[in-house]
mmCIF file with all atom_site columns, C-alpha atoms in Angstrom:
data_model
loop_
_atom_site.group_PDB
_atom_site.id
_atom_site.type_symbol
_atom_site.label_atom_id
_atom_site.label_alt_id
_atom_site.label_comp_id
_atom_site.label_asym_id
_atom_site.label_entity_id
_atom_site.label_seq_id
_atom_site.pdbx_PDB_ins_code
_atom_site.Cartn_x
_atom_site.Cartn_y
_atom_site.Cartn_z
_atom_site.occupancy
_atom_site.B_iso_or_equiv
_atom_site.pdbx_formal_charge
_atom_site.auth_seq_id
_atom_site.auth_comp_id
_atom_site.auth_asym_id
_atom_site.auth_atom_id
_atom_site.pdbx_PDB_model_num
ATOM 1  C CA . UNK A 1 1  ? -34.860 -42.469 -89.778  1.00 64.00 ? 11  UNK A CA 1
ATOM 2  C CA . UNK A 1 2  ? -32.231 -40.356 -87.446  1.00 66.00 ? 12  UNK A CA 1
ATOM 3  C CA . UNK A 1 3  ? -29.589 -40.717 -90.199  1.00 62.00 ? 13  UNK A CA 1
ATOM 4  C CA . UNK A 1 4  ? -32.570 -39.572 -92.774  1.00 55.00 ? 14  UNK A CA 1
ATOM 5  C CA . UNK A 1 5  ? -33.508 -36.592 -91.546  1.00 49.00 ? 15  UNK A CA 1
ATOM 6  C CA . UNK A 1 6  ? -29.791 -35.423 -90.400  1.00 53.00 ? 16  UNK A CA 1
ATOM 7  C CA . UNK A 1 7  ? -28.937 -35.826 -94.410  1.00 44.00 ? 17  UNK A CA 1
ATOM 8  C CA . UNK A 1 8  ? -32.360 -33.863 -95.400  1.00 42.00 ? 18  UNK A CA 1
ATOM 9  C CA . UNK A 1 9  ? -31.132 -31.466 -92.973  1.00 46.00 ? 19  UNK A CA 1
ATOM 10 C CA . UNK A 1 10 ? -27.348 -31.057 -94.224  1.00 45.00 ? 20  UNK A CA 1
ATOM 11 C CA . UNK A 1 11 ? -29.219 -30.924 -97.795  1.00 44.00 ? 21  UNK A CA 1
ATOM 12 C CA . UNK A 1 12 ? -30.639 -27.986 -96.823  1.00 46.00 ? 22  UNK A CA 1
ATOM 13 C CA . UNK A 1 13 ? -28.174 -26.220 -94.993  1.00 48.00 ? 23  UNK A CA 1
ATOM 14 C CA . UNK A 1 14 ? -25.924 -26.345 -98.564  1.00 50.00 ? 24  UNK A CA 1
ATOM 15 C CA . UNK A 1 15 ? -28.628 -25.497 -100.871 1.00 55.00 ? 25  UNK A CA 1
ATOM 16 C CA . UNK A 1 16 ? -29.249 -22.218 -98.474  1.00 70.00 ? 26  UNK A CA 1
ATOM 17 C CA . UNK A 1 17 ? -25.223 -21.525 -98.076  1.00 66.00 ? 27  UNK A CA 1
ATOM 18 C CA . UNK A 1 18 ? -25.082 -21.954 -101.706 1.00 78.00 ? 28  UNK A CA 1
ATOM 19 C CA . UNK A 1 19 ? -28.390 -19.480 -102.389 1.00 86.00 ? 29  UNK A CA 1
ATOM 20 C CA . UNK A 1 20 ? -26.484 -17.011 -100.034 1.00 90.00 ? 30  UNK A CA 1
ATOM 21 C CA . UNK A 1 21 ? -23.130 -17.344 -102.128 1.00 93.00 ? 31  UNK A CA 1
ATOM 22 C CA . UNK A 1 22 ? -25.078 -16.800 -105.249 1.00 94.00 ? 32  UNK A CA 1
ATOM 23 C CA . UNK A 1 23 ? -26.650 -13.278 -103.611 1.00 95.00 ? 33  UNK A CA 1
ATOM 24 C CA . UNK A 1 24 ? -23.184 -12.805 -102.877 1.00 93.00 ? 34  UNK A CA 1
ATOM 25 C CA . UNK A 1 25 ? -21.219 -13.310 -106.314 1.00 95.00 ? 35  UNK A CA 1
ATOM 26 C CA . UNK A 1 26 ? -24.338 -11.606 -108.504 1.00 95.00 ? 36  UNK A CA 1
ATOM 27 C CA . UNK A 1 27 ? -24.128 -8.257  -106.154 1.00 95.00 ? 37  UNK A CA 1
ATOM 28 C CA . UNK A 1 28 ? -27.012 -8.386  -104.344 1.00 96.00 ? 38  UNK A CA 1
ATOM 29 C CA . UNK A 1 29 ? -25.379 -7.686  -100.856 1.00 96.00 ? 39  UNK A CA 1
ATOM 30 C CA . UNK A 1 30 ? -24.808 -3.716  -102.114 1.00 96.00 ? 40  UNK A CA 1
ATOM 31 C CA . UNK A 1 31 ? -28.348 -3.054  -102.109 1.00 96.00 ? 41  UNK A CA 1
ATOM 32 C CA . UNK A 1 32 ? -29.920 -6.060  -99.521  1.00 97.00 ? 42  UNK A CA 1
ATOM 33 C CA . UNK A 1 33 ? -29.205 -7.199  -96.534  1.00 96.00 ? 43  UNK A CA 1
ATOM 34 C CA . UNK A 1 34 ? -30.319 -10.488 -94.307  1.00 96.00 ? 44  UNK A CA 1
ATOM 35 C CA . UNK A 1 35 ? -32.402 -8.300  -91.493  1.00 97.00 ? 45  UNK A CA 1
ATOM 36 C CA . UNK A 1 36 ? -31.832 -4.216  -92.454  1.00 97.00 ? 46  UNK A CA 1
ATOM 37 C CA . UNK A 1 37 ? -32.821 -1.613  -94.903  1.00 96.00 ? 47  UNK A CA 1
ATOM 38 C CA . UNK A 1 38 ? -30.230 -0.758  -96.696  1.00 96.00 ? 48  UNK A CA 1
ATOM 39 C CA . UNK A 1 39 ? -30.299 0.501   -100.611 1.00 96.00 ? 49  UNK A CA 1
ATOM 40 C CA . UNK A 1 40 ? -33.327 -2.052  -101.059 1.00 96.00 ? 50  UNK A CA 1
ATOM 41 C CA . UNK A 1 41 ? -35.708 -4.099  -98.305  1.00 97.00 ? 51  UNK A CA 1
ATOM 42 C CA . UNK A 1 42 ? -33.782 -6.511  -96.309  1.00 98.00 ? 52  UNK A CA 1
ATOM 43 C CA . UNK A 1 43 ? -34.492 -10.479 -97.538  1.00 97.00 ? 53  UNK A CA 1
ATOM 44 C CA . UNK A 1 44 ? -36.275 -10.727 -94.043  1.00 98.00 ? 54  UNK A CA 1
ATOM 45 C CA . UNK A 1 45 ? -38.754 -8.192  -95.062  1.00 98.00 ? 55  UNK A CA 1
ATOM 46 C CA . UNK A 1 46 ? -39.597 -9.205  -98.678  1.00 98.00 ? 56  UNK A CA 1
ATOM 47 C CA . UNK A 1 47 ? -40.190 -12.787 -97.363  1.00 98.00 ? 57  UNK A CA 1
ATOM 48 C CA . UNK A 1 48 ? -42.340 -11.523 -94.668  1.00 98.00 ? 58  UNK A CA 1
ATOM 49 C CA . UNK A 1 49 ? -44.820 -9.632  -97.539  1.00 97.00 ? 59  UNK A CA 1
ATOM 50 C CA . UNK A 1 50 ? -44.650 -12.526 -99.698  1.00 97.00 ? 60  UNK A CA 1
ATOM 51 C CA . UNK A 1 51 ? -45.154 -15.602 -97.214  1.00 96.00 ? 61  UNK A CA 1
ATOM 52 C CA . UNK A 1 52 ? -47.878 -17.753 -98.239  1.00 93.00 ? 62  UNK A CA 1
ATOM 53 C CA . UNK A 1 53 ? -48.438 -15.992 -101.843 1.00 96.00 ? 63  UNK A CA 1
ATOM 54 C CA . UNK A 1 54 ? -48.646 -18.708 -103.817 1.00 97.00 ? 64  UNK A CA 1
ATOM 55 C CA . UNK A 1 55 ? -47.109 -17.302 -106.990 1.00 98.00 ? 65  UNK A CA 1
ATOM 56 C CA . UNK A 1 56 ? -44.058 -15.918 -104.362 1.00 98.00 ? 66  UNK A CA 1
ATOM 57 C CA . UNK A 1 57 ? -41.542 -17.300 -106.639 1.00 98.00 ? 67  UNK A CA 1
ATOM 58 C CA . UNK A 1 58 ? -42.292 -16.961 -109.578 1.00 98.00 ? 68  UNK A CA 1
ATOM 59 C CA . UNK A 1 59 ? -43.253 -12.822 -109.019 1.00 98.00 ? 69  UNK A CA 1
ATOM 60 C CA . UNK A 1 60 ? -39.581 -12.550 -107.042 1.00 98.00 ? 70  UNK A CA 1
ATOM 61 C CA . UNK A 1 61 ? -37.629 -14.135 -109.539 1.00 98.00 ? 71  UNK A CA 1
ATOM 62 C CA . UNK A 1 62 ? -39.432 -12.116 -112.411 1.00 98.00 ? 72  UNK A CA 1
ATOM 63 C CA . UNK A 1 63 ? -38.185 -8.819  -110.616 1.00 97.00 ? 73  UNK A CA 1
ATOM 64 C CA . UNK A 1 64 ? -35.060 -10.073 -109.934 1.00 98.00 ? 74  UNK A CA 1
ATOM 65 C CA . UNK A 1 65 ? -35.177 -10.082 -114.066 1.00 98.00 ? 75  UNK A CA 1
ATOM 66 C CA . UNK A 1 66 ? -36.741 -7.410  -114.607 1.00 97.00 ? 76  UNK A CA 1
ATOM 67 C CA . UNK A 1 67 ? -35.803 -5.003  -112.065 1.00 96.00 ? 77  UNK A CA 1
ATOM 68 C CA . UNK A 1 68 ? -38.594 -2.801  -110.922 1.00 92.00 ? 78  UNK A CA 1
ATOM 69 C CA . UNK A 1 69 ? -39.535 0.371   -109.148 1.00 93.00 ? 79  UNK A CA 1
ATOM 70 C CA . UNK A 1 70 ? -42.448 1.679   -106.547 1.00 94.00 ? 80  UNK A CA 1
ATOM 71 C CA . UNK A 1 71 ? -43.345 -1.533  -104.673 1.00 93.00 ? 81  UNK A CA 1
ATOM 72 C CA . UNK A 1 72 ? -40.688 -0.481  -101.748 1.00 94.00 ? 82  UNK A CA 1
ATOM 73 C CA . UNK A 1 73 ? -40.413 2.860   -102.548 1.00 93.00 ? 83  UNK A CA 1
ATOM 74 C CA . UNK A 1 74 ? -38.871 5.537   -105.197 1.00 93.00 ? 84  UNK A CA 1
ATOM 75 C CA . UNK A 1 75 ? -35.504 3.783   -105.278 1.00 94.00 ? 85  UNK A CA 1
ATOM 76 C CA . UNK A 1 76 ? -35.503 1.920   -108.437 1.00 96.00 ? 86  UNK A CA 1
ATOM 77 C CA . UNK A 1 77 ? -34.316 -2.113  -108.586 1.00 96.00 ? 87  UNK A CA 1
ATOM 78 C CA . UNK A 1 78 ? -32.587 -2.494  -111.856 1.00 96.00 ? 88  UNK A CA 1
ATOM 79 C CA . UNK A 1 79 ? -33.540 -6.303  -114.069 1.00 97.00 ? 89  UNK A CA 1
ATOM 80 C CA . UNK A 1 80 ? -30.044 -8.370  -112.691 1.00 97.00 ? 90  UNK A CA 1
ATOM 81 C CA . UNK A 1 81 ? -27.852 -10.246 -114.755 1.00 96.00 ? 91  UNK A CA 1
ATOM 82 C CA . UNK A 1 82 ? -29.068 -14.084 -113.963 1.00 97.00 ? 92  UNK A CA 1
ATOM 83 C CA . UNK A 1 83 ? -30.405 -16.514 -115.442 1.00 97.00 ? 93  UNK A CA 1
ATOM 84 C CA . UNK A 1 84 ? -33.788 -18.056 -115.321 1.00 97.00 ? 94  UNK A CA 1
ATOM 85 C CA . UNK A 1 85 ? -32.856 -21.087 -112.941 1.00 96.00 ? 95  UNK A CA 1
ATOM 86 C CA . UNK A 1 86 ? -30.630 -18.663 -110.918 1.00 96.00 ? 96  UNK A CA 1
ATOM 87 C CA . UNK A 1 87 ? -33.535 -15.937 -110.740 1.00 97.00 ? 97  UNK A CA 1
ATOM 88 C CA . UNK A 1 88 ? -35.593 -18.826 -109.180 1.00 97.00 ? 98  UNK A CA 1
ATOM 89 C CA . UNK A 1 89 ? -33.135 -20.041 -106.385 1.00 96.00 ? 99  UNK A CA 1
ATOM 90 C CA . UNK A 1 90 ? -32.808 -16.614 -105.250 1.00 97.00 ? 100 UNK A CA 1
ATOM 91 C CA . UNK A 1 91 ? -36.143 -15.975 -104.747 1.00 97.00 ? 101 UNK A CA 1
ATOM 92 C CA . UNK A 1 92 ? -36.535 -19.551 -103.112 1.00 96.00 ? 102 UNK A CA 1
ATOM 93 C CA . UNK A 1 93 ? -34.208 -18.355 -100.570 1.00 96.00 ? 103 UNK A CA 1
ATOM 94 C CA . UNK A 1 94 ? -34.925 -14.790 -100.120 1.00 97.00 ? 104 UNK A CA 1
ATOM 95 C CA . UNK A 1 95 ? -38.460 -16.395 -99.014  1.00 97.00 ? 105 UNK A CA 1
ATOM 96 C CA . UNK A 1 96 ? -36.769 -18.822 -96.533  1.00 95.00 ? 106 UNK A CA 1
ATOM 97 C CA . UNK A 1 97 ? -34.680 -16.040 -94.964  1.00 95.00 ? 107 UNK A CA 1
ATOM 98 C CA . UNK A 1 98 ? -36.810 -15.279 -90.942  1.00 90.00 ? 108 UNK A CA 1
#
């Protein structure tokens, strides 16, 4: 069971260090970042307004598409280059960032 849960857990860990690297390598760092404001809302703050939504996901990764303006402010978010499976692990992780 010990062994179990220690592999669950290093599962994990790499899927979120991979999530991050992906932020990293499509440019999302210019404009977010883990716990500030920067261009954009930090990743802590847009999981904190979409915790327990239950269509979180799916609504993130469509504006990471899309792009988007007005739900943080005037600062437009322009649609990303990313595909539909990477759209989805971002937003995964953005809402598993505290």
């Amino acid at each position: 069971m010990k062994k179990a849960l220690m592999l669950l857990a290093v599962a994990l860990v790499s899927v979120s260090f991979a999530s991050q690297q992906l932020a990293q390598q499509k440019g999302c760092n210019a404009c977010h970042d883990m716990k500030a404001k920067k261009v954009g809302p930090s990743y802590a703050d847009i999981a904190k307004r979409y915790a327990g939504r239950a269509d979180a996901v799916d609504y993130l990764a469509g504006r990471i598409k899309r792009g988007g303006a007005g739900v943080w402010g005037s600062v437009p978010m322009p649609p990303q280059n990313v595909s539909d499976a990477e759209a989805r692990q971002l937003a995964q992780w953005i809402l598993s960032v505290k």
